[in-house]
Amino acid sequence: MLRGMKRLNRYENRILRIAKLGGKLVRLKQFGFSSKTEEGFRFPIYVLEIGKPKAIKKNVAALIAGVHGLETIGIRVLLDFLDDLLSHKTSVLYKEIKNGELGVVCIPILNPGGVAMKRRSNPRGVDLMRNSGVEAVKAPFFFGGHKYSNFFPYFRGNVLQSESRVLDRFFYEYLLNAENEMIPVVDIHSGFGTIDHVWWPYASTHDPCADEPLFQKMANHFTNTLNHYLYRFGPQSETYTTHGDLWDRLYDLFLAKRKFNPNTRNSRFLPLTLEMGTWSDIKIDPWKIFRKRGIFNPARESKQKSIISHRKFLSDVMRLAKQKADDLV
Ligand SMILES: [Zn+2]
């Protein structure tokens, strides 16, 4: 049996419990499959729809986690957020969802094979965040993505992987034709650096994306008005550049397609990557650097605190789905 199978089962049971907890407000869908393991096994990939179907069409926000199989803390942050949302029915976000003002769609584990096999890549050895086919202007050697062999980490793969195609389908089904003015997405990762970064496109180039002014405005709003000053906001390329970022590709696809749809001509697609800094507590738990998932996840002592600390941030990002860009001050 695969070493991470128990963990994957635990997360999947939690997804089921969350679907039950939400009652009529939540729908669980099996949305696709992972790529095949060497034994020919594919793992199902699930989507949770939270809110009324009409709201999901009009004012949608999205949450993704588990793109990298070792970054399991991101999956727990996402599940904790949903658990908390659906068990405290007095929160503003819950009421908005209940009233049909907005909806949240989630892929809690995009790379279940990576979780089960305890590795960053998918079952084919492809790093999904290097897989989109986008060529960076200039990326760091190796870490920025390479095509040598799936024997090494950061392998880009030669074709778009099943998991990447599931994200594509999710984008086409829920995000591309959404009618909200701002369509916020958070993709939760972990492991880089000592503080929590929030990145927007691009990863492939230092050129600013078309929505750079709006992203900057949003960052100011989050830092100064909403007090999320512990997060460091910026385009991803400010930290490092890579080939093949999936959000780079979907962001450009959105720009290219939306002009043909009169309902969404004024919509802005705002994919954010939350990269939780998990190196900061190496001092609390120095042994973590010797554990396989160590540097990708917080030390045991600070884990629960760290998970809970993102609830307010995620809720504030999801609420952008029903706001206007002019509301951000
Ligand atoms: Zn990651």
Tab-separated table of C-alpha atoms and ligand atoms in Angstrom:
chain	number	residue	atom	x	y	z
A	1	MET	CA	0.000	0.000	0.000
A	2	LEU	CA	1.125	3.541	-0.713
A	3	ARG	CA	2.604	5.231	2.327
A	4	GLY	CA	0.420	8.300	2.172
A	5	MET	CA	-2.835	6.439	1.531
A	6	LYS	CA	-4.017	6.687	5.130
A	7	ARG	CA	-3.499	10.411	5.107
A	8	LEU	CA	-5.375	10.782	1.809
A	9	ASN	CA	-8.266	8.722	3.223
A	10	ARG	CA	-8.363	10.933	6.288
A	11	TYR	CA	-8.673	14.066	4.136
A	12	GLU	CA	-11.309	12.467	1.910
A	13	ASN	CA	-13.366	11.528	4.969
A	14	ARG	CA	-13.151	15.110	6.110
A	15	ILE	CA	-14.385	16.280	2.705
A	16	LEU	CA	-17.387	13.953	3.080
A	17	ARG	CA	-18.095	15.266	6.578
A	18	ILE	CA	-17.946	18.841	5.299
A	19	ALA	CA	-20.398	18.008	2.508
A	20	LYS	CA	-22.748	16.558	5.128
A	21	LEU	CA	-22.290	19.469	7.493
A	22	GLY	CA	-23.323	21.947	4.818
A	23	GLY	CA	-26.578	20.103	4.063
A	24	LYS	CA	-28.421	21.487	1.076
A	25	LEU	CA	-25.930	24.299	0.677
A	26	VAL	CA	-23.087	21.949	-0.339
A	27	ARG	CA	-22.657	19.576	-3.274
A	28	LEU	CA	-19.778	17.129	-3.625
A	29	LYS	CA	-18.823	16.163	-7.172
A	30	GLN	CA	-16.299	13.778	-8.525
A	31	PHE	CA	-14.750	15.967	-11.148
A	32	GLY	CA	-12.027	13.912	-12.782
A	33	PHE	CA	-9.080	11.637	-12.179
A	34	SER	CA	-5.388	11.957	-11.464
A	35	SER	CA	-2.789	10.634	-13.875
A	36	LYS	CA	-2.030	6.904	-13.587
A	37	THR	CA	0.397	5.344	-11.143
A	38	GLU	CA	2.783	2.708	-12.500
A	39	GLU	CA	0.274	0.077	-11.405
A	40	GLY	CA	-2.369	1.769	-13.522
A	41	PHE	CA	-4.363	3.278	-10.666
A	42	ARG	CA	-6.054	6.686	-10.920
A	43	PHE	CA	-7.186	8.742	-7.934
A	44	PRO	CA	-10.503	10.616	-8.068
A	45	ILE	CA	-10.393	14.418	-7.797
A	46	TYR	CA	-13.314	16.082	-6.029
A	47	VAL	CA	-15.002	19.450	-6.205
A	48	LEU	CA	-17.108	21.005	-3.452
A	49	GLU	CA	-19.738	23.554	-4.488
A	50	ILE	CA	-20.865	25.725	-1.593
A	51	GLY	CA	-23.854	27.975	-2.107
A	52	LYS	CA	-26.899	28.211	-4.330
A	53	PRO	CA	-26.328	27.211	-7.985
A	54	LYS	CA	-27.468	30.644	-9.147
A	55	ALA	CA	-24.967	32.413	-6.885
A	56	ILE	CA	-22.209	30.134	-8.137
A	57	LYS	CA	-22.943	31.312	-11.681
A	58	LYS	CA	-23.038	34.979	-10.764
A	59	ASN	CA	-20.728	35.642	-7.812
A	60	VAL	CA	-18.210	32.888	-7.510
A	61	ALA	CA	-14.935	32.556	-5.612
A	62	ALA	CA	-12.607	29.557	-5.720
A	63	LEU	CA	-10.240	27.727	-3.396
A	64	ILE	CA	-7.641	25.150	-4.434
A	65	ALA	CA	-5.139	23.117	-2.418
A	66	GLY	CA	-2.995	20.020	-2.639
A	67	VAL	CA	-1.335	20.882	-5.961
A	68	HIS	CA	1.941	19.665	-4.490
A	69	GLY	CA	1.559	16.353	-2.658
A	70	LEU	CA	3.896	17.189	0.197
A	71	GLU	CA	2.290	20.489	1.065
A	72	THR	CA	-0.484	18.900	3.073
A	73	ILE	CA	-0.828	21.869	5.405
A	74	GLY	CA	-2.574	23.735	2.583
A	75	ILE	CA	-5.229	20.994	2.361
A	76	ARG	CA	-5.765	21.275	6.104
A	77	VAL	CA	-6.048	25.060	5.904
A	78	LEU	CA	-8.714	24.723	3.204
A	79	LEU	CA	-10.673	22.036	5.079
A	80	ASP	CA	-10.418	23.943	8.354
A	81	PHE	CA	-11.745	27.040	6.619
A	82	LEU	CA	-14.774	25.157	5.255
A	83	ASP	CA	-15.392	23.363	8.569
A	84	ASP	CA	-15.350	26.660	10.408
A	85	LEU	CA	-17.504	28.384	7.785
A	86	LEU	CA	-20.213	25.721	7.858
A	87	SER	CA	-20.280	25.237	11.616
A	88	HIS	CA	-20.586	28.918	12.600
A	89	LYS	CA	-23.694	30.033	10.864
A	90	THR	CA	-23.478	33.558	12.214
A	91	SER	CA	-20.487	34.707	10.155
A	92	VAL	CA	-20.988	37.362	7.480
A	93	LEU	CA	-19.663	35.052	4.769
A	94	TYR	CA	-22.006	32.229	5.775
A	95	LYS	CA	-25.006	34.554	5.675
A	96	GLU	CA	-24.014	35.852	2.260
A	97	ILE	CA	-23.739	32.299	0.964
A	98	LYS	CA	-27.008	31.271	2.583
A	99	ASN	CA	-28.762	34.320	1.085
A	100	GLY	CA	-27.525	33.465	-2.374
A	101	GLU	CA	-25.228	36.479	-2.650
A	102	LEU	CA	-22.133	34.445	-3.446
A	103	GLY	CA	-20.850	30.912	-3.855
A	104	VAL	CA	-17.519	29.185	-3.244
A	105	VAL	CA	-16.168	26.319	-5.354
A	106	CYS	CA	-13.225	24.239	-4.138
A	107	ILE	CA	-10.785	21.582	-5.238
A	108	PRO	CA	-9.461	20.497	-1.843
A	109	ILE	CA	-6.855	18.087	-3.304
A	110	LEU	CA	-5.818	18.605	-6.922
A	111	ASN	CA	-2.983	16.089	-6.680
A	112	PRO	CA	-4.306	13.157	-4.606
A	113	GLY	CA	-1.722	10.818	-6.164
A	114	GLY	CA	1.080	13.008	-4.853
A	115	VAL	CA	-0.443	12.922	-1.373
A	116	ALA	CA	-0.838	9.132	-1.464
A	117	MET	CA	2.693	8.650	-2.810
A	118	LYS	CA	4.148	11.252	-0.442
A	119	ARG	CA	5.740	13.345	-3.115
A	120	ARG	CA	5.531	16.817	-4.561
A	121	SER	CA	4.848	15.716	-8.132
A	122	ASN	CA	1.887	13.816	-9.579
A	123	PRO	CA	2.066	10.008	-10.101
A	124	ARG	CA	3.947	10.568	-13.398
A	125	GLY	CA	6.660	12.571	-11.657
A	126	VAL	CA	5.476	15.881	-13.110
A	127	ASP	CA	5.481	19.052	-11.024
A	128	LEU	CA	2.037	20.481	-11.768
A	129	MET	CA	3.176	24.054	-11.142
A	130	ARG	CA	5.721	23.646	-13.940
A	131	ASN	CA	3.327	21.856	-16.285
A	132	SER	CA	1.233	24.524	-18.031
A	133	GLY	CA	3.467	24.883	-21.067
A	134	VAL	CA	4.066	28.613	-20.450
A	135	GLU	CA	7.700	29.478	-21.182
A	136	ALA	CA	9.279	31.854	-18.689
A	137	VAL	CA	11.335	34.739	-20.045
A	138	LYS	CA	14.113	33.593	-17.784
A	139	ALA	CA	13.754	30.995	-15.027
A	140	PRO	CA	16.286	29.707	-12.517
A	141	PHE	CA	18.110	26.625	-13.704
A	142	PHE	CA	16.427	23.369	-12.621
A	143	PHE	CA	14.128	24.790	-9.869
A	144	GLY	CA	12.352	26.926	-12.457
A	145	GLY	CA	11.273	23.744	-14.282
A	146	HIS	CA	13.130	21.415	-16.663
A	147	LYS	CA	12.514	18.724	-19.255
A	148	TYR	CA	15.384	16.368	-18.452
A	149	SER	CA	13.597	13.537	-16.662
A	150	ASN	CA	10.798	12.792	-14.231
A	151	PHE	CA	13.480	11.256	-12.071
A	152	PHE	CA	14.305	14.783	-10.850
A	153	PRO	CA	12.029	17.261	-9.053
A	154	TYR	CA	10.520	20.248	-10.921
A	155	PHE	CA	10.014	18.171	-14.093
A	156	ARG	CA	7.711	20.013	-16.492
A	157	GLY	CA	6.311	16.990	-18.324
A	158	ASN	CA	5.778	16.894	-22.074
A	159	VAL	CA	1.984	17.139	-22.100
A	160	LEU	CA	-0.658	18.770	-19.948
A	161	GLN	CA	-1.283	16.276	-17.123
A	162	SER	CA	-4.693	14.907	-16.077
A	163	GLU	CA	-4.598	17.014	-12.895
A	164	SER	CA	-3.842	20.177	-14.894
A	165	ARG	CA	-6.713	19.326	-17.237
A	166	VAL	CA	-9.058	18.923	-14.263
A	167	LEU	CA	-8.108	22.453	-13.209
A	168	ASP	CA	-8.790	23.591	-16.782
A	169	ARG	CA	-12.226	22.040	-16.715
A	170	PHE	CA	-12.908	23.670	-13.356
A	171	PHE	CA	-11.865	27.022	-14.853
A	172	TYR	CA	-14.140	26.593	-17.880
A	173	GLU	CA	-17.081	25.393	-15.832
A	174	TYR	CA	-17.039	27.866	-12.956
A	175	LEU	CA	-14.718	30.808	-13.569
A	176	LEU	CA	-14.483	31.783	-17.220
A	177	ASN	CA	-18.156	32.717	-17.541
A	178	ALA	CA	-18.753	33.972	-14.020
A	179	GLU	CA	-20.449	37.346	-14.020
A	180	ASN	CA	-18.870	38.910	-10.935
A	181	GLU	CA	-16.754	41.991	-11.386
A	182	MET	CA	-13.955	40.350	-9.396
A	183	ILE	CA	-13.445	36.575	-9.547
A	184	PRO	CA	-11.092	35.738	-6.665
A	185	VAL	CA	-9.165	32.466	-6.422
A	186	VAL	CA	-6.772	31.285	-3.736
A	187	ASP	CA	-4.434	28.375	-4.403
A	188	ILE	CA	-2.792	27.340	-1.122
A	189	HIS	CA	0.847	26.226	-1.092
A	190	SER	CA	3.523	26.071	1.555
A	191	GLY	CA	7.212	25.795	2.084
A	192	PHE	CA	8.816	28.860	0.631
A	193	GLY	CA	10.470	31.304	3.020
A	194	THR	CA	9.683	32.440	6.524
A	195	ILE	CA	6.647	34.647	5.949
A	196	ASP	CA	3.309	34.180	4.183
A	197	HIS	CA	3.396	35.447	0.619
A	198	VAL	CA	0.352	36.220	-1.501
A	199	TRP	CA	1.300	36.171	-5.166
A	200	TRP	CA	-0.533	37.232	-8.283
A	201	PRO	CA	0.522	36.676	-11.938
A	202	TYR	CA	2.938	36.438	-13.508
A	203	ALA	CA	5.344	33.691	-12.510
A	204	SER	CA	6.899	33.609	-15.969
A	205	THR	CA	7.924	37.229	-16.418
A	206	HIS	CA	8.646	40.441	-14.547
A	207	ASP	CA	6.277	42.269	-16.891
A	208	PRO	CA	3.209	43.463	-14.967
A	209	CYS	CA	-0.056	41.667	-15.734
A	210	ALA	CA	-3.062	43.611	-17.058
A	211	ASP	CA	-4.644	43.762	-13.607
A	212	GLU	CA	-1.520	44.875	-11.772
A	213	PRO	CA	-3.147	48.179	-10.629
A	214	LEU	CA	-6.174	46.304	-9.268
A	215	PHE	CA	-3.966	43.731	-7.527
A	216	GLN	CA	-1.969	46.583	-5.955
A	217	LYS	CA	-5.149	48.256	-4.819
A	218	MET	CA	-6.382	44.992	-3.373
A	219	ALA	CA	-3.069	44.477	-1.546
A	220	ASN	CA	-3.374	47.944	0.027
A	221	HIS	CA	-6.961	47.272	0.996
A	222	PHE	CA	-6.029	43.968	2.600
A	223	THR	CA	-3.022	45.385	4.419
A	224	ASN	CA	-4.371	48.713	5.616
A	225	THR	CA	-8.152	48.381	5.860
A	226	LEU	CA	-8.510	44.702	6.699
A	227	ASN	CA	-5.310	44.450	8.771
A	228	HIS	CA	-3.763	41.498	6.969
A	229	TYR	CA	-0.348	43.086	7.416
A	230	LEU	CA	1.388	39.775	8.101
A	231	TYR	CA	0.981	38.724	4.468
A	232	ARG	CA	3.425	40.001	1.888
A	233	PHE	CA	1.652	40.788	-1.383
A	234	GLY	CA	3.219	41.020	-4.816
A	235	PRO	CA	3.532	39.481	-8.264
A	236	GLN	CA	5.086	36.025	-8.042
A	237	SER	CA	8.037	36.990	-10.250
A	238	GLU	CA	9.154	39.375	-7.522
A	239	THR	CA	10.085	36.286	-5.465
A	240	TYR	CA	11.116	33.909	-8.243
A	241	THR	CA	10.197	33.033	-11.818
A	242	THR	CA	9.226	29.620	-13.160
A	243	HIS	CA	8.175	27.943	-16.377
A	244	GLY	CA	4.771	26.348	-16.574
A	245	ASP	CA	2.745	28.026	-13.814
A	246	LEU	CA	-0.876	26.891	-14.236
A	247	TRP	CA	-2.296	30.272	-13.158
A	248	ASP	CA	-0.220	32.146	-15.724
A	249	ARG	CA	-1.860	30.070	-18.405
A	250	LEU	CA	-5.425	30.394	-17.086
A	251	TYR	CA	-4.997	34.119	-16.487
A	252	ASP	CA	-3.996	34.696	-20.113
A	253	LEU	CA	-6.745	32.386	-21.313
A	254	PHE	CA	-9.284	34.463	-19.397
A	255	LEU	CA	-7.991	37.709	-20.936
A	256	ALA	CA	-8.128	36.202	-24.408
A	257	LYS	CA	-11.648	34.768	-24.072
A	258	ARG	CA	-13.635	37.211	-21.982
A	259	LYS	CA	-13.850	39.870	-24.678
A	260	PHE	CA	-16.118	37.602	-26.693
A	261	ASN	CA	-18.662	37.278	-23.912
A	262	PRO	CA	-20.799	40.399	-23.317
A	263	ASN	CA	-21.762	39.229	-19.794
A	264	THR	CA	-18.226	38.977	-18.577
A	265	ARG	CA	-16.500	41.702	-20.519
A	266	ASN	CA	-15.934	43.680	-17.324
A	267	SER	CA	-14.988	40.724	-15.139
A	268	ARG	CA	-11.535	40.444	-13.671
A	269	PHE	CA	-10.003	37.063	-12.962
A	270	LEU	CA	-7.851	37.349	-9.836
A	271	PRO	CA	-5.883	34.171	-9.111
A	272	LEU	CA	-3.823	34.394	-5.925
A	273	THR	CA	-1.285	31.917	-4.605
A	274	LEU	CA	-1.015	31.802	-0.834
A	275	GLU	CA	2.475	30.499	-0.143
A	276	MET	CA	2.643	29.828	3.582
A	277	GLY	CA	6.112	30.415	4.962
A	278	THR	CA	6.913	27.335	6.977
A	279	TRP	CA	10.600	27.904	7.595
A	280	SER	CA	10.067	30.446	10.361
A	281	ASP	CA	9.663	27.889	13.124
A	282	ILE	CA	12.788	25.901	12.355
A	283	LYS	CA	14.081	27.347	15.630
A	284	ILE	CA	11.125	25.888	17.571
A	285	ASP	CA	11.555	22.494	15.940
A	286	PRO	CA	15.003	22.162	14.371
A	287	TRP	CA	14.444	18.475	13.599
A	288	LYS	CA	11.810	19.396	11.036
A	289	ILE	CA	14.450	19.933	8.391
A	290	PHE	CA	15.281	16.222	8.598
A	291	ARG	CA	11.714	15.050	8.142
A	292	LYS	CA	10.471	14.479	4.636
A	293	ARG	CA	7.596	16.925	4.762
A	294	GLY	CA	9.367	19.021	7.375
A	295	ILE	CA	10.280	22.163	5.514
A	296	PHE	CA	6.940	22.181	3.714
A	297	ASN	CA	4.826	22.214	6.846
A	298	PRO	CA	4.819	24.070	10.159
A	299	ALA	CA	6.252	22.486	13.316
A	300	ARG	CA	3.749	20.385	15.263
A	301	GLU	CA	3.508	22.911	18.087
A	302	SER	CA	2.459	25.746	15.819
A	303	LYS	CA	0.414	23.742	13.335
A	304	GLN	CA	-3.093	24.285	14.685
A	305	LYS	CA	-2.430	27.955	15.360
A	306	SER	CA	-1.072	28.384	11.874
A	307	ILE	CA	-4.070	26.655	10.275
A	308	ILE	CA	-6.605	28.790	12.145
A	309	SER	CA	-4.745	32.024	11.440
A	310	HIS	CA	-5.764	31.988	7.767
A	311	ARG	CA	-9.541	31.817	8.273
A	312	LYS	CA	-10.138	35.554	8.257
A	313	PHE	CA	-7.870	36.131	5.265
A	314	LEU	CA	-9.564	33.437	3.159
A	315	SER	CA	-12.990	34.703	4.123
A	316	ASP	CA	-12.050	38.262	3.110
A	317	VAL	CA	-10.728	37.083	-0.257
A	318	MET	CA	-13.854	35.007	-0.940
A	319	ARG	CA	-16.029	38.043	-0.160
A	320	LEU	CA	-14.401	39.947	-3.046
A	321	ALA	CA	-16.719	37.890	-5.266
A	322	LYS	CA	-19.653	40.159	-4.462
A	323	GLN	CA	-17.783	43.452	-4.223
A	324	LYS	CA	-16.914	46.074	-6.811
A	325	ALA	CA	-13.359	47.083	-7.577
A	326	ASP	CA	-14.327	50.618	-6.548
A	327	ASP	CA	-15.213	49.364	-3.054
A	328	LEU	CA	-11.550	48.674	-2.350
A	329	VAL	CA	-10.050	51.605	-0.507
B	1	ZN	ZN	3.521	24.302	-3.790
